[in-house]
Coordinates of C-alpha atoms in Angstrom, one line a residue:
Chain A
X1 CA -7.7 -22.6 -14.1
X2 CA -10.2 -20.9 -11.8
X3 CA -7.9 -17.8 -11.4
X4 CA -8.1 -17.5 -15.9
X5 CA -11.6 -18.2 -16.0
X6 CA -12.6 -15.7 -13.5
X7 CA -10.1 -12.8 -15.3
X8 CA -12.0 -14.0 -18.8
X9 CA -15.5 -13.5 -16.9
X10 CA -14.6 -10.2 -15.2
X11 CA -12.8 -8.7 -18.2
X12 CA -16.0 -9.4 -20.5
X13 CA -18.1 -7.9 -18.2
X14 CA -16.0 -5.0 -18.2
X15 CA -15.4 -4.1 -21.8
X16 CA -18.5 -2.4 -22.2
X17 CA -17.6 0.1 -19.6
X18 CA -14.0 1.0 -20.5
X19 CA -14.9 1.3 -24.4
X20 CA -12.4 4.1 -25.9
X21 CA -10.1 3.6 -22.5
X22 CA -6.4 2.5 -23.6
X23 CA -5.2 -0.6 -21.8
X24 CA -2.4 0.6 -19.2
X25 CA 0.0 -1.1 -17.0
X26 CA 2.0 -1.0 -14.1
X27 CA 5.3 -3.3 -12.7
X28 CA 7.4 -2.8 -9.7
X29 CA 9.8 -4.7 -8.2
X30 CA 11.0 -4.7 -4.6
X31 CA 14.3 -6.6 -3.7
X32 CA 15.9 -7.1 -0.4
X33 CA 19.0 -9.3 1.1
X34 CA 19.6 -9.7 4.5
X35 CA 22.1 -11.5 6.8
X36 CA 20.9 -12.5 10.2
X37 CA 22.7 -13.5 13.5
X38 CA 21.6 -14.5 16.6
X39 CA 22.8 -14.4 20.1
X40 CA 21.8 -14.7 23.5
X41 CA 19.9 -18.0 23.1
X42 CA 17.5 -19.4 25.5
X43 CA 14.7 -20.5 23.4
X44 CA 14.9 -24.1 22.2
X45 CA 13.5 -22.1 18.9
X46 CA 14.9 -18.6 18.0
X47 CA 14.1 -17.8 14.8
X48 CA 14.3 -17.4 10.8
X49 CA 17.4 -18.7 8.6
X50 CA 20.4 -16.5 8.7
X51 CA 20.0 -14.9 5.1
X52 CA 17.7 -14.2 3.3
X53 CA 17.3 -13.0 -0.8
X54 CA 13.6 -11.5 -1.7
X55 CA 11.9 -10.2 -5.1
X56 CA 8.2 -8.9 -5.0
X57 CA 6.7 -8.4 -8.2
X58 CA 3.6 -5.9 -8.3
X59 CA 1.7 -5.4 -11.6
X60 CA -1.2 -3.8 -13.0
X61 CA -3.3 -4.2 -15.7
X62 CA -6.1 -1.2 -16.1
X63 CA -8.5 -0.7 -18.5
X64 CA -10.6 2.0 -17.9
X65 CA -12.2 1.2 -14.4
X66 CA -11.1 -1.8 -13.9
X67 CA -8.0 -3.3 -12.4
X68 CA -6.4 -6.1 -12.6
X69 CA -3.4 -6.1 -9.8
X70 CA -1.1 -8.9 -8.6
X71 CA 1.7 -9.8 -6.2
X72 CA 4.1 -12.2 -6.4
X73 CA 6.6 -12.7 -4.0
X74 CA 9.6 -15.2 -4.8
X75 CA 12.3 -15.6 -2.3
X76 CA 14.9 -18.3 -1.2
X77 CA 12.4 -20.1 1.2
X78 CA 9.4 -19.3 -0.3
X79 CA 7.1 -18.4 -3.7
X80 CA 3.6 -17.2 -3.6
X81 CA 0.8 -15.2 -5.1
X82 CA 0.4 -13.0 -2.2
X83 CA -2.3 -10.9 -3.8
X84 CA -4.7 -11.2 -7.0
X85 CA -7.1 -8.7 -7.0
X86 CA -9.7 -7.8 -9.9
X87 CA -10.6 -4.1 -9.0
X88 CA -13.9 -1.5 -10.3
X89 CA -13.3 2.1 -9.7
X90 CA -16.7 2.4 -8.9
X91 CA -16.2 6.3 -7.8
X92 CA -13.0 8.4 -7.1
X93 CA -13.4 7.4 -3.3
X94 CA -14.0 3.7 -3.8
X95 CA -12.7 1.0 -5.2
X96 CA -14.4 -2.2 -4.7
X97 CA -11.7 -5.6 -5.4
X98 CA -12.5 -9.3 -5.6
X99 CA -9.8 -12.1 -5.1
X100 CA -7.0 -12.7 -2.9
X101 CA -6.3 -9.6 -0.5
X102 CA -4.5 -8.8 2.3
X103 CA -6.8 -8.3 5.1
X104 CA -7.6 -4.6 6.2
X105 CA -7.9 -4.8 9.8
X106 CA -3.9 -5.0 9.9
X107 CA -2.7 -1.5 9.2
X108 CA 0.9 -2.2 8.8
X109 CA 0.6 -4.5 6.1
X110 CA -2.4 -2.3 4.6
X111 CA 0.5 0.5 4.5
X112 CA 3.4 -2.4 4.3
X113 CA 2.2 -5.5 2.3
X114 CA 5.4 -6.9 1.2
X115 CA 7.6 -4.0 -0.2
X116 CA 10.1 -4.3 2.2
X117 CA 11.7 -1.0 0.6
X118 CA 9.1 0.9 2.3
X119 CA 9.4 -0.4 5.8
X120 CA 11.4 1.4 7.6
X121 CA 12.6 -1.2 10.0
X122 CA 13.9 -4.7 8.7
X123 CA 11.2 -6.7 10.7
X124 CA 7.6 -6.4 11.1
X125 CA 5.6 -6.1 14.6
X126 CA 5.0 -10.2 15.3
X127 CA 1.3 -9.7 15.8
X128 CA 1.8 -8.4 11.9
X129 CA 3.5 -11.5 11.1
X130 CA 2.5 -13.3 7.8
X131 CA 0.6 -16.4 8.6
X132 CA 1.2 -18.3 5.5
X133 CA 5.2 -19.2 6.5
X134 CA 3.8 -23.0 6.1
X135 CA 5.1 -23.6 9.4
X136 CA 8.2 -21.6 9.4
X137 CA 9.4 -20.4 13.0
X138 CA 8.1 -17.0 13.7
X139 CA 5.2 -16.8 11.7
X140 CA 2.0 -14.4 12.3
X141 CA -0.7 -15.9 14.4
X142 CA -3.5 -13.4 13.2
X143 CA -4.9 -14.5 9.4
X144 CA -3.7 -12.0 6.7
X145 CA -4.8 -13.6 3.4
X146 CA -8.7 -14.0 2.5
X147 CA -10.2 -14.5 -0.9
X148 CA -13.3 -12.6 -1.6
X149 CA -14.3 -9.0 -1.7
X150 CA -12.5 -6.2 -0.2
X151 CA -14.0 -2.5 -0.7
X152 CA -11.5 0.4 -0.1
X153 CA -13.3 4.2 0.5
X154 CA -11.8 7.5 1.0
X155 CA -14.6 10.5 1.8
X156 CA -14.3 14.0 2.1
X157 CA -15.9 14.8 6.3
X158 CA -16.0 17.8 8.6
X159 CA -15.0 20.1 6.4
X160 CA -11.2 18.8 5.0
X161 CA -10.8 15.9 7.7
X162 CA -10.7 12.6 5.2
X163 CA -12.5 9.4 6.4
X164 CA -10.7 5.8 4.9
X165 CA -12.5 3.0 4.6
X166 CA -11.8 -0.8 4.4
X167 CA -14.2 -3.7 4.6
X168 CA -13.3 -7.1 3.7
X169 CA -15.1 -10.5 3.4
X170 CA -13.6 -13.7 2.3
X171 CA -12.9 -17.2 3.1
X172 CA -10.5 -17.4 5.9
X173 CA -7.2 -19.7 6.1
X174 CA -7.4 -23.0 7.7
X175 CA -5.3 -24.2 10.9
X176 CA -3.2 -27.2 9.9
X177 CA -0.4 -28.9 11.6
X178 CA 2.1 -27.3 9.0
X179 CA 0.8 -23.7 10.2
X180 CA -2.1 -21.5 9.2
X181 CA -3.0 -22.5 5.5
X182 CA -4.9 -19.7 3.7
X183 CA -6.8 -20.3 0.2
X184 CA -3.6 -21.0 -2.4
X185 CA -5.4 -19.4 -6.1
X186 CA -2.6 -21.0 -8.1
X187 CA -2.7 -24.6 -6.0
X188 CA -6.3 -24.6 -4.8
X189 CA -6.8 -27.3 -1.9
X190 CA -10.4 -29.2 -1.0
X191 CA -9.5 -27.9 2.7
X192 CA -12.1 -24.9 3.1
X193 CA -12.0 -22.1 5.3
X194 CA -15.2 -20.1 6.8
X195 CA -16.1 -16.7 6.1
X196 CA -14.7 -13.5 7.5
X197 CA -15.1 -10.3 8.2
X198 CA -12.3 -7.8 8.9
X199 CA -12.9 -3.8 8.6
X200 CA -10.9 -0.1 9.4
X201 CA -11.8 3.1 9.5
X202 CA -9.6 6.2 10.1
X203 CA -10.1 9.6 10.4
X204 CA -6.8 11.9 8.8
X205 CA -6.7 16.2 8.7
X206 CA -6.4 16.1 5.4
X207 CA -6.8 14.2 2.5
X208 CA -2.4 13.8 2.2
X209 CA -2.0 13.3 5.7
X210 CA -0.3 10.6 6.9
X211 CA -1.2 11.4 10.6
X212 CA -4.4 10.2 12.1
X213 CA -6.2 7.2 13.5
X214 CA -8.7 4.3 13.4
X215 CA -10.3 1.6 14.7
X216 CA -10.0 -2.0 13.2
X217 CA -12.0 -4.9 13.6
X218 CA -12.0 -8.5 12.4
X219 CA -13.7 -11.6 13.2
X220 CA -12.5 -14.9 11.6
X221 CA -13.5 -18.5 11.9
X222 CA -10.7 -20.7 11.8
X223 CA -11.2 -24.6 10.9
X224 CA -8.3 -27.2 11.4
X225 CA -7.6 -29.6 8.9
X226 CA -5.6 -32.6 9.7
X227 CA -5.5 -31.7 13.1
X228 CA -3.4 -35.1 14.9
X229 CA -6.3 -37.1 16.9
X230 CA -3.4 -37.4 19.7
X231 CA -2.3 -34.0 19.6
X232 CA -2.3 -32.4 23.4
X233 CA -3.8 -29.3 22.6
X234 CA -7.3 -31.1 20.8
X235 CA -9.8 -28.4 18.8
X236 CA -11.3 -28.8 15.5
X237 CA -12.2 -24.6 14.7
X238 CA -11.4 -21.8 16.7
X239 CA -13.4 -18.3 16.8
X240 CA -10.8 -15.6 16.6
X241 CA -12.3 -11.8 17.4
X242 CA -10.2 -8.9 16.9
X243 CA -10.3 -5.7 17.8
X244 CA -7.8 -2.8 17.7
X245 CA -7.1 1.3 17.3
X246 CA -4.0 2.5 16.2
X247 CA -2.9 6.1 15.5
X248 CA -0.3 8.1 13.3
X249 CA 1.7 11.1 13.8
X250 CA 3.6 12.3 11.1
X251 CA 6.2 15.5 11.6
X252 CA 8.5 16.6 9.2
X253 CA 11.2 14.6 11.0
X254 CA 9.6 12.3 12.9
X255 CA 7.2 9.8 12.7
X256 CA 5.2 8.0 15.5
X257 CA 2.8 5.0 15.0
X258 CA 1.4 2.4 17.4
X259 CA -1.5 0.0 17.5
X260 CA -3.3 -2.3 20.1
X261 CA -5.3 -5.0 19.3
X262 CA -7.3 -6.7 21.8
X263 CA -7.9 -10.4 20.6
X264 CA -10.8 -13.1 22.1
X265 CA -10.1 -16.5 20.9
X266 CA -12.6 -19.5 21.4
X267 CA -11.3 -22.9 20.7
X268 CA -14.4 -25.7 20.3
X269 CA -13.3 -29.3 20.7
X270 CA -17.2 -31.0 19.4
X271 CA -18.5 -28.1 21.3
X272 CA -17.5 -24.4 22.2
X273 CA -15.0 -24.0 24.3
X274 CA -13.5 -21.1 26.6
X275 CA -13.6 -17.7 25.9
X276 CA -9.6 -16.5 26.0
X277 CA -8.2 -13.0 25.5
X278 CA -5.2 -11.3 25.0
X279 CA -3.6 -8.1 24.4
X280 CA -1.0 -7.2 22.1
X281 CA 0.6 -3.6 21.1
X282 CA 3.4 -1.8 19.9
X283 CA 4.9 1.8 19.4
X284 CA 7.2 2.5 16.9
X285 CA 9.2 6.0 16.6
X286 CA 11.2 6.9 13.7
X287 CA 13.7 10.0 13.3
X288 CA 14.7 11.3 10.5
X289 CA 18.5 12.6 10.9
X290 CA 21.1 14.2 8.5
X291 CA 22.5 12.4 5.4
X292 CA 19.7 10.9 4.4
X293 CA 19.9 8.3 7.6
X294 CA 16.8 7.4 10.1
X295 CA 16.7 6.2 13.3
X296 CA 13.8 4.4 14.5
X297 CA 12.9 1.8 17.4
X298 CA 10.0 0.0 18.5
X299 CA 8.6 -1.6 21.5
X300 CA 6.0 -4.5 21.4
X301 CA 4.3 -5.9 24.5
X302 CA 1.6 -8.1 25.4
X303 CA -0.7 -9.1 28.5
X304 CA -2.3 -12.9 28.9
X305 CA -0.2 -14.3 26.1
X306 CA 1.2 -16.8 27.9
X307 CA -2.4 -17.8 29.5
X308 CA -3.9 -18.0 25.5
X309 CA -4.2 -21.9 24.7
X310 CA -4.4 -20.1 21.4
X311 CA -1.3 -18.9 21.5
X312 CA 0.0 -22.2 22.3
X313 CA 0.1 -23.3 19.1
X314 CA 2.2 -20.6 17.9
X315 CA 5.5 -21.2 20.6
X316 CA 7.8 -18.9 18.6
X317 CA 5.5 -16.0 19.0
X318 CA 6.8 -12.8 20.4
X319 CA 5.2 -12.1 23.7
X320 CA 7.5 -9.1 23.8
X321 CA 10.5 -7.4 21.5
X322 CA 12.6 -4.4 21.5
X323 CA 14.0 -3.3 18.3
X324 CA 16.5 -0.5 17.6
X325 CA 18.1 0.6 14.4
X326 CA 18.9 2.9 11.7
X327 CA 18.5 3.1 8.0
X328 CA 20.7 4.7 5.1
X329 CA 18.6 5.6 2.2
X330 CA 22.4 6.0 0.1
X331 CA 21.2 6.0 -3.5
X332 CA 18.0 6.6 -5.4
X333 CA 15.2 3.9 -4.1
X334 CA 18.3 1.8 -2.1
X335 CA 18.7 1.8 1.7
X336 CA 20.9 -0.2 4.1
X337 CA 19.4 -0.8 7.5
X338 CA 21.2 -2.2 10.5
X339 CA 18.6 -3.6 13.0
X340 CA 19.1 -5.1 16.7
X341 CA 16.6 -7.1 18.3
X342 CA 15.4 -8.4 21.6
X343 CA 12.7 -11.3 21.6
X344 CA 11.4 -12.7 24.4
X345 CA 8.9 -15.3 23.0
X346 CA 6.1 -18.3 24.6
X347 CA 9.3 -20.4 24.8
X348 CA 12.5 -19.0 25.8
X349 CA 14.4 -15.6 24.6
X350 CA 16.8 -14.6 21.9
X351 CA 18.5 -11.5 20.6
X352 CA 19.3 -10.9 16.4
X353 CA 21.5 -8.7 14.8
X354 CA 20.7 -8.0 11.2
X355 CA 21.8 -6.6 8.3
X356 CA 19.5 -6.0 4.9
X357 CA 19.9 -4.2 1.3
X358 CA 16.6 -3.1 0.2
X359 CA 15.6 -1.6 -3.1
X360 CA 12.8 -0.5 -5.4
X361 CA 13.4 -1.3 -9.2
X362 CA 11.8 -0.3 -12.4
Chain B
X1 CA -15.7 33.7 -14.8
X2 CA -12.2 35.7 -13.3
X3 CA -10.5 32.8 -13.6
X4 CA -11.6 32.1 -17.2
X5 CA -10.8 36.3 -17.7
X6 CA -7.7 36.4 -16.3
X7 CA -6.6 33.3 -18.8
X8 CA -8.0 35.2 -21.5
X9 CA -6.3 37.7 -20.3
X10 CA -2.7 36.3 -20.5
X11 CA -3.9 34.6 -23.8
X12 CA -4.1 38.2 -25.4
X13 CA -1.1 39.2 -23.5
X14 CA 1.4 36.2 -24.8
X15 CA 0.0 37.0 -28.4
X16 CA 0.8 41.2 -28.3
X17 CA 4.1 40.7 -25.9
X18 CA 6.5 38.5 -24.1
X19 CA 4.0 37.7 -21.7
X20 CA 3.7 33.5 -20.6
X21 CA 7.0 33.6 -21.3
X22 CA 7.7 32.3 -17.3
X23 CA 3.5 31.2 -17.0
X24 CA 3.1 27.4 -16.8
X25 CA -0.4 26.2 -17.2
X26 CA -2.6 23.1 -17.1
X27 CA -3.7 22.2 -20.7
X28 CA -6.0 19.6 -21.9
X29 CA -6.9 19.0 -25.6
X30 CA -9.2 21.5 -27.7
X31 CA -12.1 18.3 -27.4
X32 CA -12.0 17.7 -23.5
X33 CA -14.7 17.9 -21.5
X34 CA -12.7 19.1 -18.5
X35 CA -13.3 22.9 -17.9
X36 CA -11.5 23.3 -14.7
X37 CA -10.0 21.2 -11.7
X38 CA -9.5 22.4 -8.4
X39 CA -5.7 22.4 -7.3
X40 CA -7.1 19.3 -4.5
X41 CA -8.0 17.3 -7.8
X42 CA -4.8 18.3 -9.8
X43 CA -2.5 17.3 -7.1
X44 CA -4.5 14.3 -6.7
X45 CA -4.4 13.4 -10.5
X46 CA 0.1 13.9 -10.5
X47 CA -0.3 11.3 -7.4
X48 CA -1.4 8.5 -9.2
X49 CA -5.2 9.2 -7.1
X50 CA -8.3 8.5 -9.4
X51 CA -10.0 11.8 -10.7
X52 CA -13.2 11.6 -12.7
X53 CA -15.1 14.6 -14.9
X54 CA -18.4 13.5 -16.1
X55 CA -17.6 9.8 -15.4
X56 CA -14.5 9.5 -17.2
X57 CA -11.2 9.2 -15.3
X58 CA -8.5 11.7 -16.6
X59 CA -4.8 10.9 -17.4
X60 CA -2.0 12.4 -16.0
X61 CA 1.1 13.1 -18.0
X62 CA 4.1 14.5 -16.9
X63 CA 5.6 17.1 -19.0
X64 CA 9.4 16.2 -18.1
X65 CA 10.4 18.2 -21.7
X66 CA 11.8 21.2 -19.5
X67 CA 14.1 20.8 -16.5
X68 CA 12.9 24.5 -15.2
X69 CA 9.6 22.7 -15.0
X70 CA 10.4 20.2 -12.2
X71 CA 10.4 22.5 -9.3
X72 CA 7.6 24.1 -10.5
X73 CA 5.9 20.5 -10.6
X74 CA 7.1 19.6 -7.4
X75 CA 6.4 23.3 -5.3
X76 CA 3.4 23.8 -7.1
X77 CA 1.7 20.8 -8.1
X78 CA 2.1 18.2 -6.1
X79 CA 3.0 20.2 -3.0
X80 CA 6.1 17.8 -1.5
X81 CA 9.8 17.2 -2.1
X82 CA 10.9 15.2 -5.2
X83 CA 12.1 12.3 -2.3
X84 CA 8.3 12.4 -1.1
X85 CA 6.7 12.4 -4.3
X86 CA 9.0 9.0 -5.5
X87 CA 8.1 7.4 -2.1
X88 CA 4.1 8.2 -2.5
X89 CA 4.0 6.7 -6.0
X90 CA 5.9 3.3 -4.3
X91 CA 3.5 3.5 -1.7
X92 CA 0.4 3.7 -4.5
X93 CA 1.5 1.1 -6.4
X94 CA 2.5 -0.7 -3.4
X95 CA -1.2 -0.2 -2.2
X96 CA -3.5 -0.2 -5.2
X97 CA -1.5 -1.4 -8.2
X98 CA -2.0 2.2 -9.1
X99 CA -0.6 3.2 -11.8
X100 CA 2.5 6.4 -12.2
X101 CA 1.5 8.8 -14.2
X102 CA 3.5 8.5 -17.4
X103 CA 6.3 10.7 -18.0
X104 CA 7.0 12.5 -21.6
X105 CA 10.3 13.9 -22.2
X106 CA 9.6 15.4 -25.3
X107 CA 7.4 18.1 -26.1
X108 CA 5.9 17.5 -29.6
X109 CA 5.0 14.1 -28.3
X110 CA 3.3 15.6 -25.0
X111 CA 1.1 17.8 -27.3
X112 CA 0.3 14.9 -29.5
X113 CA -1.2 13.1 -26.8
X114 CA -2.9 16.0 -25.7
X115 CA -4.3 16.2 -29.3
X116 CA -5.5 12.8 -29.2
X117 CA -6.8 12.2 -25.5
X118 CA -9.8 14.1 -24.4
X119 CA -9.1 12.7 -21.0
X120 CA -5.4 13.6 -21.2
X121 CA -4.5 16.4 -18.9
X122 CA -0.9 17.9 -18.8
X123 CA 0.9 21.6 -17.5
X124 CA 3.5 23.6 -19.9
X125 CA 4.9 26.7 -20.4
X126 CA 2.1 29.1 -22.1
X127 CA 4.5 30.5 -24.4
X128 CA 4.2 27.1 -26.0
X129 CA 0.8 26.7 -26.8
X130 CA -0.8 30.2 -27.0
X131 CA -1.4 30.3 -30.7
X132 CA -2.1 26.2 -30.5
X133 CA -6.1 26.1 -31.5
X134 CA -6.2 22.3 -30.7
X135 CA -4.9 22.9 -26.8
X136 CA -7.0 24.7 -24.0
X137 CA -5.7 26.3 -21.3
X138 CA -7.9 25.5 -17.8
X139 CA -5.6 27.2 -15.3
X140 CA -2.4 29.3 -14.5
X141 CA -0.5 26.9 -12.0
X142 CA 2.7 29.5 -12.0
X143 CA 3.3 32.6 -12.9
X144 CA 6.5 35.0 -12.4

């Protein structure tokens, strides 16, 4: 009800400015299947059921300026409005949106979000994890969905260099004992996050390029709700500060990214608690070889992750993984990836073989 | 000014000769208010990227009427293989909800929309609008 009500609000306030515009629109569809095995347990949790069946639905609505863009994802475990953004074109460099957004300061799910099409490898870094698996094993420890206002720039600098902006500010998720919970527009909850702030900058050669780098920042408030009185590790919010670079190099046949985030979490229990920090990166190289196959790996690795009561609630978390693979784009927007992994998580270790079909439709 | 003489020029040419016979250039109704775009803002526009003239945002179309223009569109206009071009307008959609730039097969219905959007922007051969009073040319994107 709120979600229509806001649309009908926005949309009147808009009309006046798109007068004469035709009203245009936009739908893509991303499907993926995967099969997953794993081996090598020693983990009293490895991870994730052993197929999976996923459709992501994006649409746009435009009328003149404005913007109205959605996400859906439906799979076999899950179904959720991932992102519901109203959106003003205020210039040709910025857009400014307000609703549900993925948050900025990630930049593999800025360049990602769910179109598993465009990912190279089958799985994302874990510090990229989605938070909102309710629960599920393997699920993100870092928020990713806000609701509120996220403005996207992109500026002409130093003579042809191109500066992109992001800068987001909405209410954060909420820690429960099901998982991190973040605001649901289509079942709205009492439970209420705090605000945050999350932000990226970048600096590229050129306005095309896809090489370059940034910095990213983020600082979120996370309440718990429902937290278990008896529960060993006791907090009622923590105060999660995030700070990272990553960097881009783009060849003709190769492809190089990486990112480090350097994380400072403070847990209060009635009163603030201890600061904690740790570090978490990963480097991910991708060749492009004959018949339209790539070749990619990646290596993620972290320092104090085992020492982060933070972390603690999130056993299943990667401290460290190794992923190898390759992809065959065979047929016009379809690729087959084969993908090993090696995951040595807070709990135990595991390796996963896996096996996905990946397309982009309409 | 050259570039507005040397349009006129193969204006006056394609009316006296065969000349724009192999000449593709970007057109835009006779009532637009665009005078010229910079190739940066043309190749922008064919990528889905907002481009405004005097705060109104133009629209793309893709003249697909012509097979011999695709690799003109592709070397020329948007400066990347057909592959990369497919995978950028996932990725903007993906990103943005932003929207593809629509694609017309056929001609007649390319100019139509021309005739009727003054934000409409659009690239064909010259031979084929020349003696057209209700198209403008703004630029020679290819010429033999």
């Amino acid at each position: 009800m709120r979600v229509s009500r806001l649309v009908i609000v926005l949309s009147l306030l808009g009309s006046p400015l798109a007068r004469g515009e035709p009203l245009q629109h936009e739908f893509l569809l991303f499907t993926s299947a995967e099969a997953v095995g794993t081996f090598d347990r020693a983990a009293p949790l490895t991870q994730l059921p052993d197929e999976s069946l996923k459709a992501d639905l994006l649409f746009t609505l435009q009328y003149g300026s404005f913007k109205l863009f959605g996400e859906y994802l439906l799979s076999d475990h899950e179904a959720d409005l991932e992102r519901f953004q109203f959106g003003w074109q205020l210039s040709e460099n910025t857009i400014a949106w307000l609703g549900r957004y993925h948050q900025p300061s990630s930049v593999w799910n800025h360049e990602h979000h769910h179109g598993q099409y465009l990912s190279t490898a089958i799985t994302r870094p874990a510090i990229e994890e989605w938070e909102d698996g309710g629960g599920e094993i393997g699920e993100g420890v870092l928020p990713q969905h806000f609701t509120g206002m996220l403005i996207e720039n992109s500026r002409s600098v130093l003579s042809g260099w191109s500066l992109r902006t992001a800068f987001g500010a909405g209410e954060t998720p909420v820690i429960t004992p099901r998982g991190m919970e973040p605001f649901d527009l289509l079942h709205p909850s009492p439970a209420h996050g705090e605000l945050g702030f999350q932000a990226r900058a970048a600096l590229y050669p050129s306005e095309f390029s896809e090489t370059g780098a940034g910095v990213l920042l983020a600082y979120d408030d996370l309440n718990a709700v429902s937290w278990p009185a008896n529960a060993a590790l006791k907090f009622d919010r923590v105060d999660l500060a995030l700070y990272g670079v990553f960097g881009t190099y783009a060849a003709t046949s190769w492809k190089v990214l990486g990112t480090v985030y350097y994380a400072k979490a403070n847990m209060h229990a009635a009163s603030p608690g201890m600061d904690h920090y740790f570090v978490v990166g990963y480097v991910q190289a991708e060749r492009q070889l004959q018949h339209e196959v790539t070749a990619f790996a990646r290596l993620e690795e972290s320092s104090d992750a085992a020492q982060s009561r933070y972390l603690r609630l999130y056993p299943t978390f990667a401290r460290a993984r190794y992923v190898t693979g390759v992809r065959w784009d065979f047929a016009h927007r379809q690729a087959l990836t084969l993908q090993g992994t090696d995951s040595r998580t807070l709990s135990g270790h595991f390796k996963d073989i896996r096996l996905q079909w990946s397309a982009a439709l309409f | 000014m050259r570039r507005a003489l040397f349009v006129c020029l193969l204006l006056c040419l394609s009316v006296t000769g065969d000349a724009g016979s192999q000449t593709v250039v970007l057109v835009v109704g006779a009532g637009s208010h665009v005078r010229d775009l910079e190739p940066i803002a043309i190749r922008k526009l064919f990528l889905g990227l907002p481009v405004f003239v005097e705060g109104a945002q133009l629209h793309p179309l893709r003249n697909r009427s012509d097979p011999q223009l695709e690799p003109i569109f592709f070397q020329q206009i948007v400066a990347m293989s057909e592959e990369a071009y497919d995978r950028q307008i996932l990725i903007g959609v993906n990103r943005q909800g932003r929207l593809r730039p629509p694609e017309v097969t056929d001609r007649k219905r390319l100019l139509e929309l021309l005739y009727s959007d003054p934000n409409a922007v659009s690239f064909v051969w010259l031979r084929d609008v020349a003696h057209d009073p209700r198209i403008r040319v703004i630029r020679v994107l290819w010429d033999e």
